[in-house]
Coordinates of C-alpha atoms in Angstrom, one line a residue:
M10 CA -2.1 9.1 -4.7
A11 CA -1.8 11.7 -2.1
G12 CA -2.7 15.0 -3.7
M13 CA -1.4 13.9 -7.2
T14 CA -3.4 13.7 -10.4
S15 CA -3.0 12.3 -13.9
S16 CA -3.6 14.4 -17.0
A17 CA -7.2 14.4 -16.0
S18 CA -8.1 16.4 -12.9
S19 CA -9.3 14.9 -9.7
A20 CA -11.9 16.6 -7.5
R21 CA -10.5 15.2 -4.3
G22 CA -7.2 15.1 -2.6
V23 CA -5.5 14.4 0.7
G24 CA -7.0 17.5 2.3
D25 CA -10.4 16.1 1.9
L26 CA -9.4 13.2 4.2
E27 CA -8.2 15.5 7.0
G28 CA -10.5 15.9 10.0
P29 CA -10.3 16.5 13.7
A30 CA -6.9 15.3 15.1
T31 CA -7.0 11.8 16.4
A32 CA -5.2 10.4 19.4
P33 CA -1.5 9.9 18.9
P34 CA -0.3 6.4 18.1
D35 CA 0.3 4.0 21.0
A36 CA 3.9 3.8 19.9
T37 CA 6.3 4.7 17.1
R38 CA 9.1 2.2 16.4
S39 CA 12.1 2.3 14.2
Y40 CA 13.2 -0.4 11.7
G41 CA 16.3 1.4 10.5
A42 CA 18.7 4.3 11.2
D43 CA 16.9 6.8 8.9
A44 CA 14.3 9.1 10.5
A45 CA 11.8 7.9 7.8
Q46 CA 12.3 4.2 8.7
V47 CA 9.6 4.0 11.3
Y48 CA 6.1 2.7 11.9
D49 CA 3.3 3.8 14.2
V50 CA 1.4 1.2 16.2
R51 CA -2.3 1.6 17.0
R52 CA -4.0 -1.0 19.2
P53 CA -7.7 -1.9 19.4
D54 CA -9.8 -2.4 22.5
P55 CA -8.7 -5.8 23.9
D56 CA -12.4 -6.9 24.0
R57 CA -12.7 -6.3 20.2
A58 CA -9.2 -7.5 19.1
R59 CA -9.2 -9.9 16.2
D60 CA -5.6 -11.3 16.4
L61 CA -4.6 -9.6 13.1
T62 CA -2.1 -6.9 12.2
V63 CA -3.0 -4.6 9.3
L64 CA 0.2 -3.1 8.0
V65 CA -0.7 0.1 6.2
V66 CA 1.6 1.5 3.5
H67 CA 0.7 5.0 2.2
G68 CA 0.7 6.4 -1.3
G69 CA 1.9 9.7 -2.8
F70 CA 3.7 8.6 -6.0
W71 CA 6.7 7.5 -3.9
R72 CA 7.5 11.3 -3.3
A73 CA 8.9 12.8 -0.2
A74 CA 6.1 15.4 -0.1
Y75 CA 3.6 12.8 1.0
D76 CA 3.9 11.0 4.3
R77 CA 1.9 8.7 6.5
Q78 CA -0.1 11.5 8.2
H79 CA -3.0 11.2 5.7
T80 CA -3.6 7.6 6.6
E81 CA -4.9 8.5 10.1
P82 CA -8.6 8.1 9.3
E83 CA -8.0 4.8 7.5
A84 CA -5.8 3.5 10.4
R85 CA -8.4 4.5 13.0
A86 CA -11.1 2.7 11.0
F87 CA -9.1 -0.5 11.0
V88 CA -8.6 -0.2 14.8
D89 CA -12.3 0.4 15.3
A90 CA -12.8 -2.9 13.3
G91 CA -10.7 -4.7 15.9
Y92 CA -7.4 -4.9 14.1
D93 CA -4.0 -4.0 15.4
V94 CA -2.4 -1.5 13.0
A95 CA 1.1 -0.6 12.0
V96 CA 1.3 2.5 9.8
A97 CA 4.5 2.5 7.8
E98 CA 6.8 5.3 6.8
Y99 CA 9.6 4.8 4.3
R100 CA 12.3 6.6 2.3
R101 CA 10.8 8.3 -0.7
V102 CA 12.0 10.0 -3.9
G103 CA 13.7 13.3 -3.0
M104 CA 15.1 11.8 0.3
P105 CA 18.5 10.2 0.7
G106 CA 18.1 6.5 -0.1
G107 CA 14.6 7.0 -1.6
G108 CA 13.6 5.3 -4.8
V109 CA 14.8 2.0 -6.3
P110 CA 16.3 0.1 -4.5
G111 CA 16.2 1.9 -1.2
T112 CA 12.4 2.1 -0.9
L113 CA 12.1 -1.6 -1.7
D114 CA 14.8 -2.4 0.9
D115 CA 12.7 -0.5 3.4
V116 CA 9.6 -2.6 2.7
R117 CA 11.5 -5.8 3.3
A118 CA 13.0 -4.4 6.6
L119 CA 9.6 -3.0 7.6
V120 CA 7.8 -6.3 7.2
S121 CA 10.6 -8.1 9.1
A122 CA 10.3 -5.6 12.0
V123 CA 6.5 -5.9 12.2
R124 CA 6.7 -9.6 12.2
A125 CA 9.2 -9.5 15.1
D126 CA 7.3 -7.0 17.1
P127 CA 6.2 -8.7 20.3
D128 CA 3.3 -6.4 20.8
L129 CA 1.6 -7.1 17.5
P130 CA -0.2 -10.2 16.3
H131 CA 1.9 -12.2 13.8
R132 CA -1.0 -12.8 11.5
I133 CA -0.4 -10.0 9.0
V134 CA -2.2 -8.4 6.0
L135 CA -0.5 -5.7 4.1
V136 CA -2.8 -2.9 2.8
G137 CA -1.3 -0.3 0.5
H138 CA -2.9 2.7 -1.4
S139 CA -1.7 3.9 -4.8
A140 CA 2.1 3.9 -4.6
G141 CA 1.7 1.9 -1.4
G142 CA -0.5 -0.5 -3.4
H143 CA 2.5 -1.0 -5.7
L144 CA 4.8 -1.7 -2.8
V145 CA 2.6 -4.3 -1.1
T146 CA 1.9 -6.0 -4.4
W147 CA 5.6 -6.1 -5.1
A148 CA 6.1 -7.5 -1.6
A149 CA 3.7 -10.3 -2.4
N150 CA 6.1 -11.7 -5.0
Q151 CA 9.2 -11.8 -2.7
P152 CA 10.5 -15.0 -1.1
W153 CA 10.2 -13.4 2.3
A154 CA 6.4 -12.9 1.8
D155 CA 5.8 -16.5 2.7
G156 CA 3.7 -16.6 5.9
L157 CA 1.8 -13.4 5.3
L158 CA -1.9 -13.8 5.0
G159 CA -2.0 -11.7 1.9
V160 CA -2.0 -8.2 0.6
V161 CA -4.7 -5.7 -0.4
S162 CA -3.8 -3.2 -3.1
L163 CA -6.1 -0.1 -3.2
A164 CA -5.8 1.7 -6.5
G165 CA -2.3 0.3 -6.7
V166 CA 0.3 1.0 -9.4
V167 CA 0.7 -2.8 -10.0
D168 CA 2.1 -2.4 -13.5
L169 CA 4.9 0.1 -13.6
R170 CA 5.3 0.1 -17.4
A171 CA 1.6 0.7 -17.9
A172 CA 1.8 3.6 -15.5
D173 CA 4.8 4.9 -17.3
G174 CA 3.0 4.7 -20.6
L175 CA 0.2 6.9 -19.1
H176 CA 2.7 9.4 -17.6
L177 CA 0.9 9.1 -14.3
G178 CA 1.9 11.7 -11.7
D179 CA 4.0 13.6 -14.2
D180 CA 6.2 10.6 -14.9
A181 CA 6.5 9.7 -11.2
T182 CA 7.3 6.1 -12.1
R183 CA 10.5 7.1 -13.9
A184 CA 11.5 9.3 -11.0
F185 CA 10.9 6.3 -8.6
V186 CA 12.8 3.7 -10.7
G187 CA 15.6 6.2 -11.7
G188 CA 15.4 6.0 -15.5
P189 CA 13.3 4.9 -18.5
P190 CA 12.0 1.3 -19.0
S191 CA 14.8 0.6 -21.4
D192 CA 17.0 0.3 -18.3
T193 CA 15.5 -3.1 -17.6
G194 CA 17.5 -4.0 -14.5
P195 CA 15.9 -1.6 -12.0
W196 CA 12.5 -1.8 -13.7
D197 CA 12.4 -5.6 -13.4
L198 CA 13.6 -5.3 -9.8
A199 CA 10.7 -3.0 -8.9
D200 CA 7.8 -4.0 -11.1
P201 CA 5.3 -6.5 -9.7
M202 CA 4.7 -7.7 -13.2
A203 CA 8.4 -8.9 -13.5
T204 CA 8.3 -11.6 -10.8
L205 CA 4.9 -13.1 -11.0
P206 CA 3.1 -15.1 -9.7
P207 CA 2.6 -13.8 -6.2
R208 CA 3.5 -16.1 -3.3
V209 CA 0.5 -15.0 -1.2
P210 CA -3.1 -14.0 -2.0
V211 CA -3.6 -10.6 -3.6
R212 CA -6.8 -8.5 -3.5
L213 CA -7.0 -5.6 -5.9
V214 CA -9.6 -2.9 -5.0
V215 CA -10.0 -0.1 -7.5
G216 CA -12.5 2.7 -8.1
S217 CA -14.4 2.9 -11.4
A218 CA -14.1 6.7 -11.4
D219 CA -10.4 6.9 -10.5
V220 CA -8.5 9.3 -12.8
V221 CA -5.3 9.3 -10.7
V222 CA -4.5 5.6 -11.2
P223 CA -7.1 4.4 -13.7
P224 CA -8.5 0.9 -13.3
A225 CA -6.9 -0.1 -16.6
V226 CA -3.5 -0.1 -14.9
S227 CA -4.6 -3.4 -13.2
D228 CA -5.6 -5.1 -16.5
G229 CA -2.2 -6.6 -17.4
Y230 CA -1.5 -7.7 -13.9
L231 CA -4.9 -9.4 -13.6
A232 CA -4.5 -11.2 -16.9
R233 CA -1.0 -12.5 -16.1
T234 CA -1.9 -13.7 -12.6
A235 CA -5.1 -15.4 -14.0
A236 CA -3.0 -17.2 -16.5
A237 CA -0.8 -18.4 -13.6
Q238 CA -3.8 -19.5 -11.6
A239 CA -2.7 -17.3 -8.8
D240 CA -5.1 -16.3 -5.9
V241 CA -5.8 -12.8 -7.2
T242 CA -9.1 -11.0 -7.3
L243 CA -10.3 -7.6 -8.6
D244 CA -13.1 -5.6 -7.0
V245 CA -14.1 -2.5 -9.1
V246 CA -16.1 -0.2 -6.8
P247 CA -18.7 1.6 -8.9
G248 CA -18.4 5.4 -8.8
A249 CA -15.5 5.4 -6.4
D250 CA -12.6 7.8 -7.0
H251 CA -8.9 7.4 -5.9
F252 CA -9.4 8.7 -2.4
D253 CA -12.7 7.0 -1.6
L254 CA -10.8 3.8 -1.0
I255 CA -9.0 5.3 2.1
D256 CA -11.9 7.4 3.3
P257 CA -13.8 5.6 6.1
H258 CA -16.8 7.9 5.4
S259 CA -17.1 6.6 1.9
P260 CA -19.3 3.5 1.1
A261 CA -16.2 2.3 -0.8
F262 CA -14.4 1.6 2.4
A263 CA -16.7 -1.3 3.1
H264 CA -15.0 -3.0 0.2
V265 CA -11.6 -2.5 1.8
L266 CA -12.8 -4.0 5.1
A267 CA -14.3 -6.9 3.1
A268 CA -11.0 -7.6 1.3
V269 CA -9.1 -7.7 4.6
A270 CA -11.7 -10.0 6.2
D271 CA -11.5 -12.3 3.1
L272 CA -7.8 -12.8 3.8
A273 CA -8.2 -13.4 7.5
P274 CA -11.6 -15.0 8.2

């Protein structure tokens, strides 16, 4: 997640993704009263448009210090591939209303707003990285997910209790949920593991060399969804680290594009 590491050190961070400034988004739209409840819209060349919206949800261990700015290279790559793109912002830990349940409420309101946006295709795939991978995987379990084409979780924190046991991001999971796992109510509300199976297809993409959110965080989720015969797949990208999955210059990004295309042939 953006700039954060586990107890092992990571050689890369958000700064490695920053390059020359890209063009501003075509529009920024609100889905709530808070300044963080917005999404940026980027549109492809009409001649290359593929009638699909990719809704990008950024990571950063749900913390206020990390915002959507670092997703610009990823978003531009999706646009170059012919997709309409909505890049989400949401309330995060350290901000009024951030954490559980406010951040989850934002995801629900965000999806509703993007679905209703008259300028965006209504065929929608959610793509989230790290903490954003948690949020889109959580969304896949919700009744209002029906009609989405699916979600792609990139190095996602898809098992909150497993992440807590590893103390990822200096116990970021506890800060997000608001207490220890013994307080089962908010944990069950927020954990994708608590409301399985997902209602839409899920594609997990992880890097074998990820030390920020290790691939093992996905093991329990994958086992539980397999037992439920859910449409969930795991792609472990050899040698990829946490940030390769959102870096269009990395060979790993081809796996991300393939996962989106798999959900929207």
